[in-house]
Short mmCIF file of C-alpha atoms in Angstrom, two decimals:
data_model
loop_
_atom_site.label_atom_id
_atom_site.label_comp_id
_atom_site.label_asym_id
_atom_site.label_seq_id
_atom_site.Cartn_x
_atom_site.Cartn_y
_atom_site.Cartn_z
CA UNK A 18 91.43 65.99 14.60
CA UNK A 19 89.50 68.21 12.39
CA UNK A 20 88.27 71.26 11.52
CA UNK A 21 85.06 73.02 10.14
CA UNK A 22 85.87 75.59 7.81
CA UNK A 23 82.83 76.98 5.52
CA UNK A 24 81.10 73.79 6.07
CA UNK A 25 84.41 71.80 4.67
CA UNK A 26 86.61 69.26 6.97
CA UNK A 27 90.77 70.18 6.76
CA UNK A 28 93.35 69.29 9.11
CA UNK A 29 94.36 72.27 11.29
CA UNK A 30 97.06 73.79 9.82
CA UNK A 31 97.97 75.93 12.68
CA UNK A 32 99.35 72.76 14.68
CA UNK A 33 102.71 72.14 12.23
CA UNK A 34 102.77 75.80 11.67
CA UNK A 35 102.99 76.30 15.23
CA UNK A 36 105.24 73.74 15.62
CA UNK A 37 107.84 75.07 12.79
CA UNK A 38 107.47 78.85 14.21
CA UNK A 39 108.49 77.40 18.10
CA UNK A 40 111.26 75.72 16.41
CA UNK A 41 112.55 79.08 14.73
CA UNK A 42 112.22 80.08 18.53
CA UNK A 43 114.70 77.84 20.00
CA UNK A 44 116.86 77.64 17.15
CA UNK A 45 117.36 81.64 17.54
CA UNK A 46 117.69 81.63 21.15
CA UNK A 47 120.30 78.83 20.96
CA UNK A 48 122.47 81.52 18.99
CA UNK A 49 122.54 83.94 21.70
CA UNK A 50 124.65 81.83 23.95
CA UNK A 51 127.55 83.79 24.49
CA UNK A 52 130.32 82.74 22.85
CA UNK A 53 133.32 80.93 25.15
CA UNK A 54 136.18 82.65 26.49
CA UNK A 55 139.54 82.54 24.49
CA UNK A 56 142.08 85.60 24.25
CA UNK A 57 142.33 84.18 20.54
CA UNK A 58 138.80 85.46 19.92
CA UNK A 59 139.24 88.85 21.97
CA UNK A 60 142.23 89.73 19.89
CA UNK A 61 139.90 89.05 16.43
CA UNK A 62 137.41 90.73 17.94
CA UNK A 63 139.27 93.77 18.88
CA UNK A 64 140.90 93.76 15.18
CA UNK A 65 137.55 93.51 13.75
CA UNK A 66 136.43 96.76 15.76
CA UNK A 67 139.75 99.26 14.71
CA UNK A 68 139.56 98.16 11.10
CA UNK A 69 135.24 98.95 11.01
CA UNK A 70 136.33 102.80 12.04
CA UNK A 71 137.73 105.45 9.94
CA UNK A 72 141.52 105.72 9.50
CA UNK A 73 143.08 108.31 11.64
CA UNK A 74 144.36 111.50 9.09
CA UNK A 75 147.38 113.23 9.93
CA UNK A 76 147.26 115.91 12.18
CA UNK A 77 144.39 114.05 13.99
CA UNK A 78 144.59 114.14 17.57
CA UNK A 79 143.12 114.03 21.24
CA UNK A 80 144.07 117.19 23.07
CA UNK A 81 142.54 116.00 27.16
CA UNK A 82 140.99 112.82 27.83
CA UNK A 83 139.38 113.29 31.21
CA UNK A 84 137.87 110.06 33.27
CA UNK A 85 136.20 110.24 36.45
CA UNK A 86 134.77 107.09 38.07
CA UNK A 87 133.06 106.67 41.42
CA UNK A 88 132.81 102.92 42.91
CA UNK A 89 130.23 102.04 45.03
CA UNK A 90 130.47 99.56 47.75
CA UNK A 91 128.50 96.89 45.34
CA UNK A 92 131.32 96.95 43.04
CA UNK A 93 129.59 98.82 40.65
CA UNK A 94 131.74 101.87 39.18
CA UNK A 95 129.97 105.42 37.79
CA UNK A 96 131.78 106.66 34.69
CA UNK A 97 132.08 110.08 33.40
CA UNK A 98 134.54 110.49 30.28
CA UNK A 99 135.07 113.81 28.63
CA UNK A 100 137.25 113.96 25.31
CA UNK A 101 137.91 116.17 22.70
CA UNK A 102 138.93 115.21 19.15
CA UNK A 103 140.65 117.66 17.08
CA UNK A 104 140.13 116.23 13.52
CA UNK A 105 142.13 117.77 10.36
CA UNK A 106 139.85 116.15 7.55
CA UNK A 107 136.26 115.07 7.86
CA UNK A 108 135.35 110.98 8.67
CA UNK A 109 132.73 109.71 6.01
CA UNK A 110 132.08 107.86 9.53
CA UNK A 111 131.03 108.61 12.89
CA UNK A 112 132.97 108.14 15.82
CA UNK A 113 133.51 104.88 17.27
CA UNK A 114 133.63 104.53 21.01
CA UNK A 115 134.03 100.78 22.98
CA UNK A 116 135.03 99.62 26.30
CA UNK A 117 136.03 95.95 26.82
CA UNK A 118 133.33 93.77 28.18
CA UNK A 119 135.19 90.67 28.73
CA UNK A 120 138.34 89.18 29.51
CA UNK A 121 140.61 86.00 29.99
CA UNK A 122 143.35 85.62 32.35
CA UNK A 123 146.10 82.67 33.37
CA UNK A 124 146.75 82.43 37.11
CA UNK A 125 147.15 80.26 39.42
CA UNK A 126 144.77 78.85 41.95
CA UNK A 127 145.38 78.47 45.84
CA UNK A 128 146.44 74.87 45.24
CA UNK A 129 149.52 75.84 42.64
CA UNK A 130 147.60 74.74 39.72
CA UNK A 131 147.43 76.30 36.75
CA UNK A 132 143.86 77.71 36.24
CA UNK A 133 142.07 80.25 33.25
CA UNK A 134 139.50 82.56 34.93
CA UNK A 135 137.21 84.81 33.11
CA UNK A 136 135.51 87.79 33.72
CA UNK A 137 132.62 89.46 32.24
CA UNK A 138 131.70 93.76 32.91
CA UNK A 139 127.90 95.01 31.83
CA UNK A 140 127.69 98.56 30.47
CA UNK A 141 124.25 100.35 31.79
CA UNK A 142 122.84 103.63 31.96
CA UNK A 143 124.62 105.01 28.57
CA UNK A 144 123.84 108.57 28.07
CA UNK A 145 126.11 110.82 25.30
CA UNK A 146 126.91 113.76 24.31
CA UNK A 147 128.18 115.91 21.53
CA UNK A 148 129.53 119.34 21.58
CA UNK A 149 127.55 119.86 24.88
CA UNK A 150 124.07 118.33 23.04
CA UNK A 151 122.26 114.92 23.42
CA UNK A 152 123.42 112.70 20.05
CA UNK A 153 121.97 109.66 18.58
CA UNK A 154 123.96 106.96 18.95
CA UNK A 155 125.02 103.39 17.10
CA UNK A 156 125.59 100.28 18.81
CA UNK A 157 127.24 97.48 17.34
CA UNK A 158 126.41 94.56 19.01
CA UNK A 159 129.60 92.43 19.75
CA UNK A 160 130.56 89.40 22.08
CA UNK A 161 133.62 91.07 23.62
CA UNK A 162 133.35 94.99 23.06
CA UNK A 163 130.44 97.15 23.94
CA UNK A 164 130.78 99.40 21.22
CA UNK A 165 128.60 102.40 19.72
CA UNK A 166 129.20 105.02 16.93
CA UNK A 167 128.72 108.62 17.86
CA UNK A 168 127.65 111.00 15.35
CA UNK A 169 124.64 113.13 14.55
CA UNK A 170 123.97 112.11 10.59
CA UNK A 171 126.47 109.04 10.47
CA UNK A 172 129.22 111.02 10.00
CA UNK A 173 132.08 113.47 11.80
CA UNK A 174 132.92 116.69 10.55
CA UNK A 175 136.49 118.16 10.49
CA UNK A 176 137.52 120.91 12.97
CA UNK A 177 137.49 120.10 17.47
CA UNK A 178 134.21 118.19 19.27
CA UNK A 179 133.82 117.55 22.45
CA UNK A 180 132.16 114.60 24.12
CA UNK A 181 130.93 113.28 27.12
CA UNK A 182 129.90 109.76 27.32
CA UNK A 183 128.65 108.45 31.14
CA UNK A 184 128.12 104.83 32.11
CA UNK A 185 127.59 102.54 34.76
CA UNK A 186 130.22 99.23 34.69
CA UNK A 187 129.27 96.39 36.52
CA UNK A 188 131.89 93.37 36.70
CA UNK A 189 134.89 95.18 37.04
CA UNK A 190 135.82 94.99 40.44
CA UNK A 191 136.43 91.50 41.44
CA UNK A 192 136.44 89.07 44.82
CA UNK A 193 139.82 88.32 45.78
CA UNK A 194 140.73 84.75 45.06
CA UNK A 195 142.40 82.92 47.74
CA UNK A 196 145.59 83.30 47.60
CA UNK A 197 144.98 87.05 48.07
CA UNK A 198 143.47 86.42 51.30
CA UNK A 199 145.53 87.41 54.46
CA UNK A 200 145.18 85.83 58.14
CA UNK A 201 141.98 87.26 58.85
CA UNK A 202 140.21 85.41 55.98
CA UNK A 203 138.93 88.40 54.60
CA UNK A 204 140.44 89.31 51.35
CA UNK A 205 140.31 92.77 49.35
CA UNK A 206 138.74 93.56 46.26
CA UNK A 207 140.45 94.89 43.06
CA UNK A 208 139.81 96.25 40.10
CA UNK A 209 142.32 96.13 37.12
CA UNK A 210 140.42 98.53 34.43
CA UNK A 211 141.65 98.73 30.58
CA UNK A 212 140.05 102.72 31.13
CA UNK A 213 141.16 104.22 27.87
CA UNK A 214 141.61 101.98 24.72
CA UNK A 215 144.35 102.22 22.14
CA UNK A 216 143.13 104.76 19.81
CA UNK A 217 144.94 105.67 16.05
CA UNK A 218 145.34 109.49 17.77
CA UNK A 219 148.04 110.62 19.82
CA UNK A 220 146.43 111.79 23.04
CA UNK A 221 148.22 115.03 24.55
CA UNK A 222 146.98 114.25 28.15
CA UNK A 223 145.24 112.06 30.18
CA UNK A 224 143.51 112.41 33.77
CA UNK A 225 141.58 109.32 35.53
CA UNK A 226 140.22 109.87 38.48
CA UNK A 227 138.55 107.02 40.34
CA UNK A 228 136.56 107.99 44.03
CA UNK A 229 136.61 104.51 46.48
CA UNK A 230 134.08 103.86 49.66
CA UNK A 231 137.44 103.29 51.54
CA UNK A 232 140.88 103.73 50.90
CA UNK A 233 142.48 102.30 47.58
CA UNK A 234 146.08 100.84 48.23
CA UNK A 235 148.81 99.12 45.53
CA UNK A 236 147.37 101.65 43.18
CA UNK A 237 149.73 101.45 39.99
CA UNK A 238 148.83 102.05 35.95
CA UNK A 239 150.99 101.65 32.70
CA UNK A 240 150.30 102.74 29.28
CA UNK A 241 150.88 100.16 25.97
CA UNK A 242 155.02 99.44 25.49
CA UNK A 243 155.19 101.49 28.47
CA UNK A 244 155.23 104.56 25.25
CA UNK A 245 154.82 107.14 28.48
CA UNK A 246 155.12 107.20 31.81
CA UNK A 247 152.11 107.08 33.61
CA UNK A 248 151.89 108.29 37.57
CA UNK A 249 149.05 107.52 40.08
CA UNK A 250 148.44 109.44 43.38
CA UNK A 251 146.23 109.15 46.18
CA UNK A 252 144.58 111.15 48.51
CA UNK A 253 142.20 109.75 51.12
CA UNK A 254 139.67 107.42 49.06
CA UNK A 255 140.59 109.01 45.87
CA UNK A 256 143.21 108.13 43.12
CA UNK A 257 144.13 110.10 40.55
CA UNK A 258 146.34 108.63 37.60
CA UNK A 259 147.97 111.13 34.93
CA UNK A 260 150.11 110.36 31.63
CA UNK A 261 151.02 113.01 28.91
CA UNK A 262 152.04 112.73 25.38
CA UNK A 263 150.90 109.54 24.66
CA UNK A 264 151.50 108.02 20.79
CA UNK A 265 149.26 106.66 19.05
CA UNK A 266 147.85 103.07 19.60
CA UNK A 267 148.35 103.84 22.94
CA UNK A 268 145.96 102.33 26.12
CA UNK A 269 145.61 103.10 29.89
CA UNK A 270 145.50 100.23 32.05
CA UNK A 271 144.95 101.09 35.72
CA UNK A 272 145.22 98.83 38.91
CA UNK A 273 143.53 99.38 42.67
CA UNK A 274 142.36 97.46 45.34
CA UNK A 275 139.61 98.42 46.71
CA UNK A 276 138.98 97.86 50.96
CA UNK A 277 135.54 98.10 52.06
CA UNK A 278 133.87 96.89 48.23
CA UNK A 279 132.08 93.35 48.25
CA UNK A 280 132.20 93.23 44.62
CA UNK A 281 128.87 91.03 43.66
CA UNK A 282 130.40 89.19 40.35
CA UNK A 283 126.81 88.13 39.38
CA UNK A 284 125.62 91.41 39.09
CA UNK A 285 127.39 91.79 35.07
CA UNK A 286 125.11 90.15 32.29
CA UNK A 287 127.48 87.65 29.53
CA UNK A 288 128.24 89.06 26.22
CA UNK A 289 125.28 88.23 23.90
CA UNK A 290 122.35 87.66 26.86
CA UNK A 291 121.13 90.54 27.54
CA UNK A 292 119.11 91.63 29.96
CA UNK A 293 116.33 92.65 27.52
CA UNK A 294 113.00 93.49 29.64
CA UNK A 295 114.81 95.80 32.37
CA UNK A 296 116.71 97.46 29.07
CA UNK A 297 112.88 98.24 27.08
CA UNK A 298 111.69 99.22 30.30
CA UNK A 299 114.63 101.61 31.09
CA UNK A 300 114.97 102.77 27.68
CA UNK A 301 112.61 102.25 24.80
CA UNK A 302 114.55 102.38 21.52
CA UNK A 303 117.66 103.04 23.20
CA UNK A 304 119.42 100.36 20.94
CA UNK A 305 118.14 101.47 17.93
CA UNK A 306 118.80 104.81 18.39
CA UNK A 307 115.50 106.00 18.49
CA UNK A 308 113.80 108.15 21.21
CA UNK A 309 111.08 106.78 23.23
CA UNK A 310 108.79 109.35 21.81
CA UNK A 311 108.58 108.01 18.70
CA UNK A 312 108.83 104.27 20.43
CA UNK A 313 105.82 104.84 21.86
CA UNK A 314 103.83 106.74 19.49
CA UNK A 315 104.55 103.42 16.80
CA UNK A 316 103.22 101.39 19.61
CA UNK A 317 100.06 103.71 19.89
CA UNK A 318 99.33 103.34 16.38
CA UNK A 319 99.44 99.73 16.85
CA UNK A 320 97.11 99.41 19.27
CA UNK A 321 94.88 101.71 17.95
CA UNK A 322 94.98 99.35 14.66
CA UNK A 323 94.84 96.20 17.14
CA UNK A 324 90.97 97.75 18.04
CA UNK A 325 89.80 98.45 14.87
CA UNK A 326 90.29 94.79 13.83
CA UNK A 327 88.73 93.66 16.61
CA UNK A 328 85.93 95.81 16.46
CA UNK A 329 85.66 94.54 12.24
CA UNK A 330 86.21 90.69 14.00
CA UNK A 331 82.94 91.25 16.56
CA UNK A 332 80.77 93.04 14.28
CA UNK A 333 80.96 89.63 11.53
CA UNK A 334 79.61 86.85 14.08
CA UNK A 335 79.21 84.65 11.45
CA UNK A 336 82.55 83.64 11.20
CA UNK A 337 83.94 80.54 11.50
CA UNK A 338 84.87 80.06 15.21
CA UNK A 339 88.06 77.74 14.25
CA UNK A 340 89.23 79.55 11.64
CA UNK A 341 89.30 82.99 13.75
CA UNK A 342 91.10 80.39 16.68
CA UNK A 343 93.53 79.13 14.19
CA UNK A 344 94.44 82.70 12.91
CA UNK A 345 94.72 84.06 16.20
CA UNK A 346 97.51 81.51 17.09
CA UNK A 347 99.24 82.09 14.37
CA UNK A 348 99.76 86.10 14.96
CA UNK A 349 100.07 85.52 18.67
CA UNK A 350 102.75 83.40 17.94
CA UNK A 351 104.56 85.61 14.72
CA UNK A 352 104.26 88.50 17.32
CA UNK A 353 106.45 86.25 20.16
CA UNK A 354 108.97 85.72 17.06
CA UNK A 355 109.03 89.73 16.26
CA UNK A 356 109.44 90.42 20.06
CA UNK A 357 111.99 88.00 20.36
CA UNK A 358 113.89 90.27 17.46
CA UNK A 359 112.78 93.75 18.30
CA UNK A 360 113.89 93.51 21.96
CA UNK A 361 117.69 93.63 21.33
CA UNK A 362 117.22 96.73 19.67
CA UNK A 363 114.72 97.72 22.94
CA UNK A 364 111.84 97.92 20.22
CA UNK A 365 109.33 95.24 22.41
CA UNK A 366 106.82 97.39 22.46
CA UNK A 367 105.84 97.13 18.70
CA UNK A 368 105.59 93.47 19.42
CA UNK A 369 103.40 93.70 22.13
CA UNK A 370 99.95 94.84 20.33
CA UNK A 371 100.37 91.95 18.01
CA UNK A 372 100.40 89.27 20.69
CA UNK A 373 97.44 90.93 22.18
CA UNK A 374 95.73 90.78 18.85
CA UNK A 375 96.24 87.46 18.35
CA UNK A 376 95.55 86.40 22.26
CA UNK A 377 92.11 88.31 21.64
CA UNK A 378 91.27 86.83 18.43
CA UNK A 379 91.39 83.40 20.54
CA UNK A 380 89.68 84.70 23.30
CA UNK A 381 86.40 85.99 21.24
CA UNK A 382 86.68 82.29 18.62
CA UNK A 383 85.26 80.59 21.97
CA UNK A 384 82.47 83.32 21.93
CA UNK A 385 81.50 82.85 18.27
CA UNK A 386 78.43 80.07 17.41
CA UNK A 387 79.53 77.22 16.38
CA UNK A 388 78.92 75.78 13.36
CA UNK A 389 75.51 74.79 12.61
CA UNK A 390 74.38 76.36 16.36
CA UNK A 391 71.60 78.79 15.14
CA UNK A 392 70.79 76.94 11.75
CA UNK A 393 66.72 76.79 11.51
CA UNK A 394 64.84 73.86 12.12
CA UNK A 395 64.46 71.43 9.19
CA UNK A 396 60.29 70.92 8.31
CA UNK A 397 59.75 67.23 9.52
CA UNK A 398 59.80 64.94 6.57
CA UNK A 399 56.53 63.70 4.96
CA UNK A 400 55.53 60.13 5.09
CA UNK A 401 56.36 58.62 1.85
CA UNK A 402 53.24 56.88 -0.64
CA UNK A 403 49.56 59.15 -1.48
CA UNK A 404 47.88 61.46 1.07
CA UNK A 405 44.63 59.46 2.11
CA UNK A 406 41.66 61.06 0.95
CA UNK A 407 38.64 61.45 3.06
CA UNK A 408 35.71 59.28 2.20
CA UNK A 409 32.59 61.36 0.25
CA UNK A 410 29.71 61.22 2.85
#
């Protein structure tokens, strides 16, 4: 197959091009299979996140960590934490906030064997706040922590700040298995929820209060080397738990199960898929910290750049017809690849004009002449040997 280029025959480039870019495709979706379950690689994980933050000064503390949560009967659990750090020295970092996202357990199944289950928990709808003002957030994107870093200009000034970070978690609650199923067949659901992680601060109190469609029952919660003791209460469909003078390195794991929840366990997303068109359309630039504003004023720019080339591209006809084809594969394509990379960071929209270029620019190649299609008409060729010459009369 060939090409017409300027009147010379090449081979298409665009075809192993094309080829090589789809490769690059598959090759980086292949690493965005989550990675498998093993405690092993939760524990390096969760090393990997303390040692990234700043070292705890002394005199550093957490005066009230307050949690309220609200489950719905989907299984899906409204989060509202409010904290305040009390800091003696300034961080050259910001602070670093994470929830678990997945976990590995050793049970065993209705049969008496010996089984490892896992479980996966989605974080959605983030919103946070800093000494009662929207902040720009951080994420660090991570397998087995959802994890983000807090701070206005990257990093956290000395003195007391308040925060307020809400969330929806989806995941946590769990079916029942079947051993936890009584006579009626219908089991309960539960939710066992790692709610504060060990942080380097002493915390002087904690309240977690967590709001149930029905009424929680076996309600129970311990804190790390049981370092405190930690009490849980309920009233109607709500539980509240409460510890005080917890050390440092210290986390709050509560328990609850949960009548009148049918906890849908497909509703959380695995660790490194992401549900990336329902995140850019919820929140452009979320990820990269960037207000949609400015998201979408870069993508108006884009498109506005988008029509001026096309309006260039129309006003030249005489362009080769395969060679604007051939170029307008190749950008359609690079712009998939740059989508494909902007949209963990909820950037997809800067993408988008650059597939539509390059989708146009192979639209309008099939209305361009062809080669050769309005070259003039050649004067018929004149018989070869001398003109005869009239006789003289």
């Amino acid at each position: 197959m060939t090409t017409a280029y300027g009147g010379r025959t090449r081979f298409p480039v665009v075809l192993p091009l094309a080829s090589l870019l789809a490769g690059l495709v598959l090759a980086g979706l292949g690493l965005a299979h989550p990675a498998p379950a093993h405690a092993a690689v939760a524990k390096a994980a969760g090393a990997a996140k303390a040692a990234k933050a700043a070292k705890a000064a002394e005199g550093d503390r957490i005066p009230a960590y307050d949690i309220t949560a609200r489950v719905g009967t989907d299984g899906s659990v409204a989060v509202r934490e409010r904290f305040t750090y009390d800091l003696a020295a300034g961080r050259p970092t910001p602070l670093n906030w994470a929830v678990p996202i997945r976990f590995t357990s050793a049970g065993e199944s209705a049969d008496g064997r010996d089984q490892a289950t896992g479980q996966v928990v989605s974080v959605h709808d983030l919103a946070v706040r800093m000494d009662g003002r929207p902040v720009r957030t951080y994420h660090d994107h991570q397998a087995w922590w959802y994890a983000i870093w807090i701070g206005p200009d990257g990093t956290t000034p000395a003195g007391r700040h308040s925060y307020e970070v809400s969330y929806v978690l989806r995941g946590l609650v769990t079916s029942p298995g079947d051993q936890r199923q009584g006579a009626s067949g219908a089991g309960t659901a539960q939710m066992w929820w790692n709610a504060i992680s060990a942080h380097d601060e002493p915390i002087d109190r904690v309240r977690l209060t967590v709001t149930a469609p029905g009424t929680p029952a076996r309600v129970s919660c311990t804190i790390t080397d049981d370092a405190a003791p930690c009490r849980a209460r309920a009233d109607g469909s709500t539980v509240t738990f409460t510890a005080a003078n917890l050390p440092g390195k210290s986390a709050v794991t509560t328990y609850a199960e949960l009548p009148g929840v049918h906890a849908d366990d497909s509703a959380a997303i695995l660790p490194g898929v992401k549900a990336t068109l329902r995140s850019n359309l919820a929140g452009p630039g979320a990820m990269a910290g960037l207000p949609a504003s400015v998201v979408w004023a870069v993508a108006a720019l884009l498109a506005a750049a988008v029509v001026v080339g096309l309006v260039l591209v129309a006003r030249r006809p005489r362009l080769p017809a395969a060679a604007v084809r051939d170029t307008g594969a190749l950008v359609a394509i690079g712009g998939l690849v740059l989508a494909y990379f902007l949209a963990r960071y909820d950037l997809i929209w800067w993408a988008l004009p650059v597939v539509c270029f390059g989708a146009a620019l192979v639209v309008m190649s099939l209305m361009l002449p062809s080669p050769g299609a309005h070259r003039p008409a050649e004067p018929a060729p004149s018989p070869t040997g001398p003109e005869p010459v009239a006789p003289a009369g």
